[in-house]
C-alpha positions as a Markdown table, in Angstrom:
| # | Residue | x | y | z |
|---|---|---|---|---|
| 1 | Met | 127.9 | 118.5 | 109.7 |
| 2 | Ala | 128.7 | 115.9 | 112.3 |
| 3 | His | 125.8 | 113.7 | 111.4 |
| 4 | Arg | 126.9 | 113.8 | 107.7 |
| 5 | Met | 130.4 | 112.7 | 108.7 |
| 6 | Leu | 129.0 | 109.9 | 110.8 |
| 7 | Gly | 126.7 | 108.9 | 108.0 |
| 8 | Arg | 129.7 | 108.7 | 105.5 |
| 9 | Leu | 131.7 | 106.6 | 108.0 |
| 10 | Ala | 128.8 | 104.2 | 108.5 |
| 11 | Tyr | 127.4 | 103.9 | 105.0 |
| 12 | Gly | 130.1 | 105.1 | 102.6 |
| 13 | Ser | 128.8 | 106.6 | 99.4 |
| 14 | Arg | 126.1 | 104.0 | 98.7 |
| 15 | Tyr | 123.2 | 106.3 | 99.6 |
| 16 | Asp | 124.5 | 109.6 | 98.3 |
| 17 | Arg | 122.0 | 109.7 | 95.5 |
| 18 | Val | 119.0 | 109.1 | 97.8 |
| 19 | Pro | 117.3 | 112.4 | 98.7 |
| 20 | Trp | 117.9 | 113.6 | 102.3 |
| 21 | Gly | 114.2 | 113.2 | 103.1 |
| 22 | Gln | 114.4 | 109.5 | 102.3 |
| 23 | Arg | 117.8 | 108.4 | 103.6 |
| 24 | Val | 116.7 | 107.9 | 107.2 |
| 25 | Tyr | 114.1 | 105.5 | 106.1 |
| 26 | Val | 116.3 | 103.4 | 103.8 |
| 27 | Arg | 119.7 | 103.2 | 105.4 |
| 28 | Pro | 120.0 | 100.0 | 107.4 |
| 29 | Gly | 119.6 | 100.4 | 111.2 |
| 30 | Glu | 119.1 | 104.2 | 111.0 |
| 31 | Arg | 115.5 | 104.1 | 112.2 |
| 32 | Leu | 116.6 | 102.4 | 115.5 |
| 33 | Ile | 119.5 | 104.8 | 115.9 |
| 34 | Arg | 117.4 | 107.9 | 115.4 |
| 35 | Glu | 114.7 | 106.6 | 117.8 |
| 36 | Ala | 117.4 | 106.0 | 120.4 |
| 37 | Gln | 118.8 | 109.4 | 119.8 |
| 38 | Trp | 115.3 | 110.9 | 120.4 |
| 39 | Arg | 114.9 | 109.0 | 123.7 |
| 40 | Leu | 118.3 | 110.3 | 124.9 |
| 41 | Leu | 117.3 | 113.9 | 124.0 |
| 42 | Leu | 114.1 | 113.6 | 126.1 |
| 43 | Arg | 116.0 | 112.2 | 129.0 |
| 44 | Arg | 118.6 | 115.0 | 129.0 |
| 45 | Ala | 116.4 | 118.0 | 128.3 |
| 46 | Pro | 115.4 | 119.8 | 131.5 |
| 47 | Val | 111.8 | 120.1 | 132.7 |
| 48 | Met | 111.0 | 123.4 | 134.4 |
| 49 | Ser | 108.0 | 125.5 | 135.6 |
| 50 | Leu | 106.4 | 128.0 | 133.3 |
| 51 | Ala | 107.8 | 130.8 | 135.6 |
| 52 | Glu | 111.3 | 129.5 | 135.2 |
| 53 | Tyr | 110.9 | 129.2 | 131.5 |
| 54 | Gln | 109.6 | 132.7 | 131.2 |
| 55 | Gly | 112.7 | 133.9 | 132.9 |
| 56 | Leu | 114.8 | 132.5 | 130.1 |
| 57 | Arg | 112.9 | 133.9 | 127.1 |
| 58 | Ser | 112.1 | 137.4 | 125.9 |
| 59 | Leu | 108.5 | 138.2 | 124.6 |
| 60 | Gly | 107.9 | 139.6 | 121.2 |
| 61 | Glu | 105.3 | 142.3 | 120.4 |
| 62 | Ile | 102.8 | 139.8 | 119.0 |
| 63 | Glu | 103.6 | 136.9 | 121.4 |
| 64 | Glu | 102.4 | 135.3 | 124.6 |
| 65 | Phe | 103.5 | 132.5 | 126.9 |
| 66 | Leu | 101.4 | 129.3 | 126.9 |
| 67 | Ser | 100.8 | 126.2 | 128.9 |
| 68 | Cys | 100.0 | 123.0 | 127.0 |
| 69 | Met | 96.9 | 123.4 | 124.8 |
| 70 | Met | 96.2 | 119.6 | 124.9 |
| 71 | Cys | 96.3 | 118.8 | 128.6 |
| 72 | Gly | 96.8 | 122.1 | 130.5 |
| 73 | Glu | 100.3 | 121.2 | 131.9 |
| 74 | Ser | 102.2 | 124.3 | 132.7 |
| 75 | Arg | 105.7 | 122.7 | 132.9 |
| 76 | Gln | 108.0 | 123.1 | 129.9 |
| 77 | Gln | 110.7 | 121.0 | 128.4 |
| 78 | Pro | 112.7 | 123.2 | 126.0 |
| 79 | Leu | 114.0 | 121.2 | 123.0 |
| 80 | Phe | 114.7 | 123.3 | 119.9 |
| 81 | Thr | 115.4 | 126.8 | 118.5 |
| 82 | Pro | 114.7 | 126.7 | 114.8 |
| 83 | Thr | 116.0 | 129.6 | 112.7 |
| 84 | Gly | 115.5 | 130.7 | 109.1 |
| 85 | Gly | 117.3 | 132.5 | 106.4 |
| 86 | Asn | 115.2 | 135.6 | 106.6 |
| 87 | Gly | 116.2 | 136.1 | 110.3 |
| 88 | Trp | 113.2 | 134.4 | 112.0 |
| 89 | Arg | 113.8 | 132.4 | 115.1 |
| 90 | Tyr | 111.6 | 130.8 | 117.7 |
| 91 | His | 111.6 | 128.2 | 120.5 |
| 92 | Val | 109.9 | 124.8 | 120.6 |
| 93 | Val | 109.0 | 123.1 | 123.9 |
| 94 | Arg | 107.5 | 119.7 | 124.7 |
| 95 | Cys | 104.8 | 119.1 | 127.2 |
| 96 | Pro | 106.3 | 116.6 | 129.7 |
| 97 | Ser | 102.9 | 115.2 | 130.5 |
| 98 | Cys | 101.4 | 114.5 | 127.1 |
| 99 | Gly | 104.3 | 115.0 | 124.7 |
| 100 | Phe | 102.7 | 117.9 | 122.7 |
| 101 | Leu | 105.3 | 120.1 | 120.8 |
| 102 | Tyr | 104.6 | 123.8 | 120.5 |
| 103 | Arg | 106.2 | 127.1 | 120.0 |
| 104 | Asn | 106.6 | 129.1 | 123.2 |
| 105 | Pro | 106.3 | 132.0 | 123.3 |
| 106 | Asn | 103.5 | 131.7 | 120.7 |
| 107 | Val | 101.6 | 134.2 | 118.6 |
| 108 | Arg | 98.6 | 135.9 | 120.1 |
| 109 | Pro | 95.4 | 134.9 | 118.2 |
| 110 | Glu | 94.4 | 138.5 | 117.5 |
| 111 | Arg | 97.8 | 139.1 | 115.8 |
| 112 | Leu | 97.8 | 135.9 | 113.7 |
| 113 | Gly | 96.8 | 137.9 | 110.6 |
| 114 | Asp | 100.2 | 139.7 | 110.9 |
| 115 | Leu | 101.9 | 136.6 | 109.6 |
| 116 | Tyr | 99.9 | 136.6 | 106.4 |
| 117 | Ala | 99.1 | 140.2 | 105.7 |
| 118 | Thr | 101.6 | 140.7 | 102.9 |
| 119 | Gly | 103.6 | 138.5 | 100.6 |
| 120 | Tyr | 102.1 | 135.1 | 101.7 |
| 121 | Ser | 100.3 | 134.5 | 98.4 |
| 122 | Asn | 103.6 | 134.9 | 96.5 |
| 123 | Phe | 105.0 | 132.0 | 98.6 |
| 124 | Leu | 101.9 | 129.9 | 97.9 |
| 125 | Thr | 102.1 | 130.4 | 94.2 |
| 126 | Gly | 105.9 | 130.0 | 93.9 |
| 127 | Lys | 108.1 | 127.0 | 94.4 |
| 128 | Tyr | 105.8 | 125.8 | 97.2 |
| 129 | Ala | 102.9 | 125.3 | 94.8 |
| 130 | Ala | 104.7 | 123.2 | 92.2 |
| 131 | Asn | 103.4 | 119.9 | 93.4 |
| 132 | Arg | 100.6 | 120.8 | 95.7 |
| 133 | Gln | 97.7 | 119.6 | 93.7 |
| 134 | Arg | 99.4 | 116.2 | 93.2 |
| 135 | Arg | 99.8 | 116.0 | 97.0 |
| 136 | Tyr | 96.1 | 116.8 | 97.4 |
| 137 | Asp | 95.1 | 114.2 | 94.9 |
| 138 | Leu | 97.3 | 111.5 | 96.5 |
| 139 | Thr | 95.9 | 112.2 | 100.0 |
| 140 | Met | 92.3 | 112.1 | 98.7 |
| 141 | Arg | 93.1 | 108.7 | 97.1 |
| 142 | Ser | 94.4 | 107.4 | 100.4 |
| 143 | Phe | 91.0 | 108.1 | 102.0 |
| 144 | Ala | 88.8 | 106.8 | 99.1 |
| 145 | Pro | 85.9 | 106.8 | 98.5 |
| 146 | Val | 85.3 | 109.9 | 100.7 |
| 147 | Phe | 86.4 | 112.3 | 98.0 |
| 148 | Asp | 85.6 | 110.4 | 94.9 |
| 149 | Glu | 82.2 | 112.1 | 94.2 |
| 150 | Gly | 81.2 | 115.6 | 95.4 |
| 151 | Lys | 77.8 | 116.0 | 93.8 |
| 152 | Glu | 75.3 | 117.4 | 96.2 |
| 153 | Arg | 77.9 | 117.6 | 99.0 |
| 154 | Arg | 79.1 | 120.8 | 100.6 |
| 155 | Leu | 82.8 | 121.3 | 101.3 |
| 156 | Leu | 84.7 | 124.0 | 103.3 |
| 157 | Asp | 88.4 | 124.4 | 102.7 |
| 158 | Phe | 89.7 | 126.2 | 105.8 |
| 159 | Gly | 92.9 | 128.2 | 105.0 |
| 160 | Ser | 92.2 | 127.9 | 101.3 |
| 161 | Gly | 95.2 | 130.0 | 100.1 |
| 162 | Val | 95.1 | 130.7 | 96.4 |
| 163 | Gly | 92.5 | 128.1 | 95.7 |
| 164 | Leu | 94.6 | 125.2 | 94.5 |
| 165 | Phe | 92.5 | 122.6 | 96.3 |
| 166 | Leu | 89.2 | 124.3 | 95.7 |
| 167 | Glu | 90.0 | 124.0 | 92.0 |
| 168 | Leu | 90.2 | 120.2 | 92.5 |
| 169 | Ala | 87.0 | 120.2 | 94.6 |
| 170 | Glu | 85.2 | 121.9 | 91.8 |
| 171 | Gln | 86.3 | 119.3 | 89.3 |
| 172 | Arg | 84.9 | 116.6 | 91.6 |
| 173 | Gly | 81.5 | 118.2 | 91.8 |
| 174 | Phe | 81.6 | 119.6 | 95.4 |
| 175 | Asp | 79.7 | 122.8 | 96.3 |
| 176 | Ala | 82.9 | 124.3 | 97.6 |
| 177 | Tyr | 83.7 | 127.3 | 99.8 |
| 178 | Gly | 87.0 | 128.6 | 101.3 |
| 179 | Val | 88.2 | 131.1 | 103.9 |
| 180 | Asp | 91.7 | 132.5 | 104.4 |
| 181 | Leu | 93.5 | 135.2 | 106.4 |
| 182 | Ser | 95.4 | 136.5 | 103.4 |
| 183 | Pro | 93.5 | 139.1 | 101.4 |
| 184 | Glu | 95.9 | 138.7 | 98.5 |
| 185 | Ser | 95.4 | 134.9 | 98.4 |
| 186 | Val | 91.6 | 135.3 | 98.5 |
| 187 | Glu | 91.7 | 137.6 | 95.5 |
| 188 | Gln | 93.9 | 135.3 | 93.5 |
| 189 | Ala | 91.8 | 132.3 | 94.4 |
| 190 | Asn | 88.5 | 133.8 | 93.2 |
| 191 | Gln | 90.2 | 134.7 | 89.9 |
| 192 | Arg | 91.2 | 131.1 | 89.5 |
| 193 | Leu | 87.8 | 129.5 | 90.5 |
| 194 | Ser | 84.7 | 129.0 | 88.4 |
| 195 | Arg | 81.9 | 128.0 | 90.8 |
| 196 | Ala | 83.6 | 127.8 | 94.2 |
| 197 | Arg | 84.1 | 130.9 | 96.2 |
| 198 | Thr | 86.6 | 131.8 | 98.9 |
| 199 | Tyr | 86.3 | 134.6 | 101.5 |
| 200 | Phe | 88.6 | 136.7 | 103.7 |
| 201 | Gly | 88.2 | 136.2 | 107.4 |
| 202 | Ala | 86.8 | 133.6 | 109.8 |
| 203 | Pro | 83.9 | 131.1 | 109.1 |
| 204 | Glu | 81.6 | 133.0 | 111.4 |
| 205 | Asp | 82.1 | 136.2 | 109.3 |
| 206 | Val | 80.6 | 134.7 | 106.2 |
| 207 | Pro | 76.8 | 133.9 | 106.4 |
| 208 | Glu | 77.0 | 131.2 | 103.7 |
| 209 | Ile | 79.7 | 129.4 | 105.8 |
| 210 | Ala | 78.5 | 130.2 | 109.3 |
| 211 | Ala | 75.2 | 128.4 | 108.5 |
| 212 | Gly | 77.2 | 125.1 | 108.5 |
| 213 | Gly | 75.8 | 121.9 | 107.1 |
| 214 | Phe | 79.1 | 120.9 | 105.5 |
| 215 | Asp | 79.7 | 117.3 | 104.5 |
| 216 | Val | 83.5 | 117.8 | 104.3 |
| 217 | Ile | 85.9 | 120.2 | 105.9 |
| 218 | Thr | 89.6 | 120.2 | 104.8 |
| 219 | Leu | 92.7 | 121.6 | 106.5 |
| 220 | Trp | 95.6 | 121.4 | 104.1 |
| 221 | Ser | 98.8 | 122.3 | 105.9 |
| 222 | Val | 96.8 | 124.5 | 108.2 |
| 223 | Leu | 96.7 | 122.8 | 111.6 |
| 224 | Ala | 100.2 | 123.8 | 112.6 |
| 225 | His | 99.2 | 127.5 | 112.1 |
| 226 | Leu | 96.3 | 127.6 | 114.6 |
| 227 | Pro | 97.0 | 129.4 | 117.9 |
| 228 | Arg | 93.7 | 128.2 | 119.6 |
| 229 | Pro | 93.1 | 124.7 | 118.2 |
| 230 | Leu | 90.5 | 123.6 | 120.7 |
| 231 | Glu | 88.3 | 126.6 | 119.9 |
| 232 | Asp | 88.8 | 126.2 | 116.2 |
| 233 | Phe | 87.9 | 122.5 | 116.2 |
| 234 | Gln | 84.8 | 123.0 | 118.3 |
| 235 | Arg | 83.8 | 125.4 | 115.5 |
| 236 | Phe | 84.6 | 122.9 | 112.8 |
| 237 | Arg | 82.6 | 120.2 | 114.6 |
| 238 | Ser | 79.6 | 122.6 | 114.7 |
| 239 | Leu | 79.9 | 123.3 | 111.0 |
| 240 | Leu | 79.8 | 119.7 | 110.0 |
| 241 | Ala | 76.5 | 118.0 | 108.9 |
| 242 | Pro | 75.5 | 114.6 | 110.4 |
| 243 | Gly | 77.8 | 112.1 | 108.8 |
| 244 | Gly | 80.4 | 114.7 | 108.0 |
| 245 | Val | 84.2 | 114.3 | 108.0 |
| 246 | Leu | 87.2 | 116.5 | 108.5 |
| 247 | Leu | 90.5 | 115.9 | 106.6 |
| 248 | Ile | 93.9 | 117.1 | 108.0 |
| 249 | Leu | 97.3 | 117.2 | 106.3 |
| 250 | Thr | 100.0 | 118.5 | 108.6 |
| 251 | Val | 103.6 | 118.0 | 109.6 |
| 252 | Asn | 104.1 | 114.9 | 111.8 |
| 253 | Ala | 105.7 | 115.5 | 115.2 |
| 254 | Arg | 106.7 | 111.8 | 115.4 |
| 255 | Ser | 108.6 | 112.1 | 112.1 |
| 256 | Leu | 111.8 | 110.2 | 111.9 |
| 257 | Leu | 113.2 | 113.3 | 110.2 |
| 258 | Leu | 112.5 | 115.4 | 113.2 |
| 259 | Lys | 114.2 | 112.8 | 115.4 |
| 260 | Ala | 117.2 | 112.9 | 113.0 |
| 261 | Tyr | 117.6 | 116.6 | 112.3 |
| 262 | Gly | 116.1 | 118.4 | 115.3 |
| 263 | Ala | 115.9 | 122.2 | 114.9 |
| 264 | Ala | 116.7 | 121.8 | 111.2 |
| 265 | Trp | 113.6 | 119.7 | 110.6 |
| 266 | Ser | 111.5 | 120.8 | 107.6 |
| 267 | Gly | 108.4 | 121.0 | 109.7 |
| 268 | Phe | 109.8 | 124.0 | 111.7 |
| 269 | Thr | 108.9 | 126.8 | 109.3 |
| 270 | Lys | 108.4 | 130.5 | 109.9 |
| 271 | Asn | 104.6 | 130.5 | 110.5 |
| 272 | His | 104.2 | 127.1 | 112.2 |
| 273 | Leu | 102.9 | 127.3 | 115.8 |
| 274 | Met | 102.1 | 123.8 | 117.0 |
| 275 | Phe | 103.2 | 120.3 | 116.0 |
| 276 | Tyr | 101.0 | 117.2 | 116.3 |
| 277 | Ser | 101.6 | 113.5 | 116.5 |
| 278 | Ser | 98.9 | 110.8 | 116.1 |
| 279 | Glu | 98.5 | 110.8 | 119.9 |
| 280 | Thr | 98.1 | 114.6 | 120.3 |
| 281 | Val | 95.7 | 115.0 | 117.3 |
| 282 | Arg | 93.5 | 112.3 | 118.9 |
| 283 | Thr | 93.4 | 114.3 | 122.1 |
| 284 | Leu | 92.4 | 117.4 | 120.1 |
| 285 | Leu | 89.7 | 115.6 | 118.2 |
| 286 | Gly | 88.4 | 113.8 | 121.3 |
| 287 | Arg | 88.1 | 117.0 | 123.3 |
| 288 | Thr | 86.2 | 118.8 | 120.6 |
| 289 | Gly | 83.4 | 116.2 | 120.0 |
| 290 | Phe | 84.6 | 114.0 | 117.1 |
| 291 | Ala | 83.6 | 110.3 | 117.3 |
| 292 | Gly | 86.6 | 108.7 | 115.5 |
| 293 | Val | 89.7 | 109.1 | 113.5 |
| 294 | Ala | 91.7 | 107.2 | 110.9 |
| 295 | Phe | 95.3 | 107.7 | 109.7 |
| 296 | Ala | 96.9 | 107.0 | 106.3 |
| 297 | Pro | 100.8 | 106.7 | 106.1 |
| 298 | His | 102.6 | 109.2 | 103.9 |
| 299 | Tyr | 105.5 | 107.6 | 102.0 |
| 300 | Gly | 106.3 | 110.7 | 100.0 |
| 301 | Asp | 104.8 | 112.1 | 96.9 |
| 302 | Thr | 107.2 | 110.6 | 94.4 |
| 303 | Ile | 106.9 | 107.1 | 96.0 |
| 304 | Glu | 103.1 | 107.2 | 95.9 |
| 305 | Ala | 102.9 | 108.7 | 92.4 |
| 306 | Gly | 105.3 | 106.1 | 91.0 |
| 307 | Thr | 107.8 | 108.7 | 89.8 |
| 308 | Thr | 110.6 | 108.0 | 92.3 |
| 309 | Arg | 114.1 | 107.0 | 91.1 |
| 310 | Leu | 114.7 | 104.8 | 94.1 |
| 311 | Pro | 115.3 | 101.1 | 93.3 |
| 312 | Ala | 112.4 | 98.8 | 94.1 |
| 313 | Asp | 114.2 | 97.2 | 97.1 |
| 314 | Leu | 114.7 | 100.7 | 98.7 |
| 315 | Val | 111.1 | 101.6 | 98.0 |
| 316 | Ala | 110.0 | 98.5 | 99.9 |
| 317 | Arg | 112.4 | 99.3 | 102.8 |
| 318 | Leu | 111.2 | 102.9 | 103.0 |
| 319 | Arg | 107.5 | 101.8 | 103.1 |
| 320 | Arg | 108.3 | 99.2 | 105.8 |
| 321 | Asn | 110.2 | 101.7 | 108.0 |
| 322 | Val | 107.5 | 104.4 | 107.6 |
| 323 | Lys | 104.9 | 101.9 | 108.9 |
| 324 | Leu | 107.2 | 100.8 | 111.7 |
| 325 | Ser | 108.1 | 104.2 | 112.9 |
| 326 | Asp | 105.9 | 107.3 | 112.5 |
| 327 | Gly | 103.7 | 107.2 | 109.4 |
| 328 | Gly | 105.9 | 109.6 | 107.5 |
| 329 | Asn | 107.0 | 113.2 | 107.6 |
| 330 | Met | 103.5 | 114.4 | 106.9 |
| 331 | Met | 100.5 | 113.2 | 108.9 |
| 332 | Arg | 97.2 | 112.4 | 107.1 |
| 333 | Val | 94.1 | 112.3 | 109.2 |
| 334 | Leu | 90.4 | 111.7 | 108.6 |
| 335 | Ala | 88.2 | 112.7 | 111.5 |
| 336 | Phe | 84.6 | 111.4 | 111.8 |
| 337 | Ala | 82.0 | 113.7 | 113.2 |
| 338 | Asp | 79.7 | 111.0 | 114.6 |
| 339 | Glu | 78.7 | 107.4 | 114.4 |
| 340 | Glu | 76.8 | 108.0 | 111.2 |
| 341 | Ala | 80.1 | 109.2 | 109.6 |
| 342 | Ile | 81.9 | 106.1 | 110.8 |
| 343 | Gly | 79.2 | 103.9 | 109.4 |
| 344 | Arg | 79.2 | 105.6 | 106.1 |
| 345 | Trp | 82.9 | 106.0 | 105.4 |
| 346 | Gly | 84.6 | 103.7 | 107.8 |
| 347 | Gly | 84.8 | 100.5 | 105.7 |
| 348 | Gly | 87.6 | 99.1 | 103.5 |
| 349 | Pro | 91.2 | 99.4 | 104.6 |
| 350 | Leu | 90.8 | 102.3 | 107.0 |
| 351 | Arg | 91.3 | 101.4 | 110.7 |
| 352 | Ile | 89.0 | 103.5 | 112.8 |
| 353 | His | 90.1 | 104.6 | 116.3 |
| 354 | Arg | 87.0 | 105.5 | 118.3 |
| 355 | Leu | 87.6 | 108.5 | 120.5 |
| 356 | His | 85.0 | 107.9 | 123.2 |
| 357 | Ala | 84.9 | 104.1 | 123.5 |
């Protein structure tokens, strides 16, 4: 409430019709204010040992305490306690060494399926799904020509849900497969699909997938759900064929919206476990054998689709501030398995960051 009152005092009613997700990018000076606010938060938040932190938190039945997955640092910097309307609540800490944000306590890997056992497919096919395929299409365009033609190319969609992306992959000619932890979602996906197939469980449980040789692996809003990312990404790397690529769409832990709204940030949802920035995702990819990475900014689906109601001058300002600050509220990542992949797909406007230079 306080930030709304301050916004009204500073800007009046001029930006009242701009959606909340866009206001921080278009109101003059707000980007600098929010970044200063974030730096102040980090200076004031205490840093403590893991033992000290454990003394402050209770441990749920399916939870465990963690050190930083990216660098191994055991110290904790508590920042946020997101809560939800259905009574869920968890704690988010920052690694004081590498800046990685993660939920702590976190969910034990063997209990991850508990989060998706019932009702998750209803969420995926409800309001959440309304514009998903448009978002997939816009993201694929941002990494063209990687996804333009799928003929004679194998694709694995990890965390395939109800098959919304696999439907698009079919249309582009990919020999497409999916895996998911929700049995309800797998059943609905296979009813939707014509040639592609999706399976319940992990990749190693499905012979057709465990054999590897994939040209593309996709993780659509999945990365934040993985409790053991290093192990998972080592597996993804082994499943990719020479010249293969991996696409990630995930919430962005450098988002200006996170810096503005803290615990109320849209990226803190019930089943999210870890939150990546462009720096920490590079660490993850570098430690698991990938050769390079490229990023594409996310300006928002309506901006990129040309359906926004924002005036042209505010659209230009939004694009400028997204580039200057964080790359948007969602992070779009293309990881290259090896030098062959970089040579094949690294041309055009993509800026490749080599991970082992």
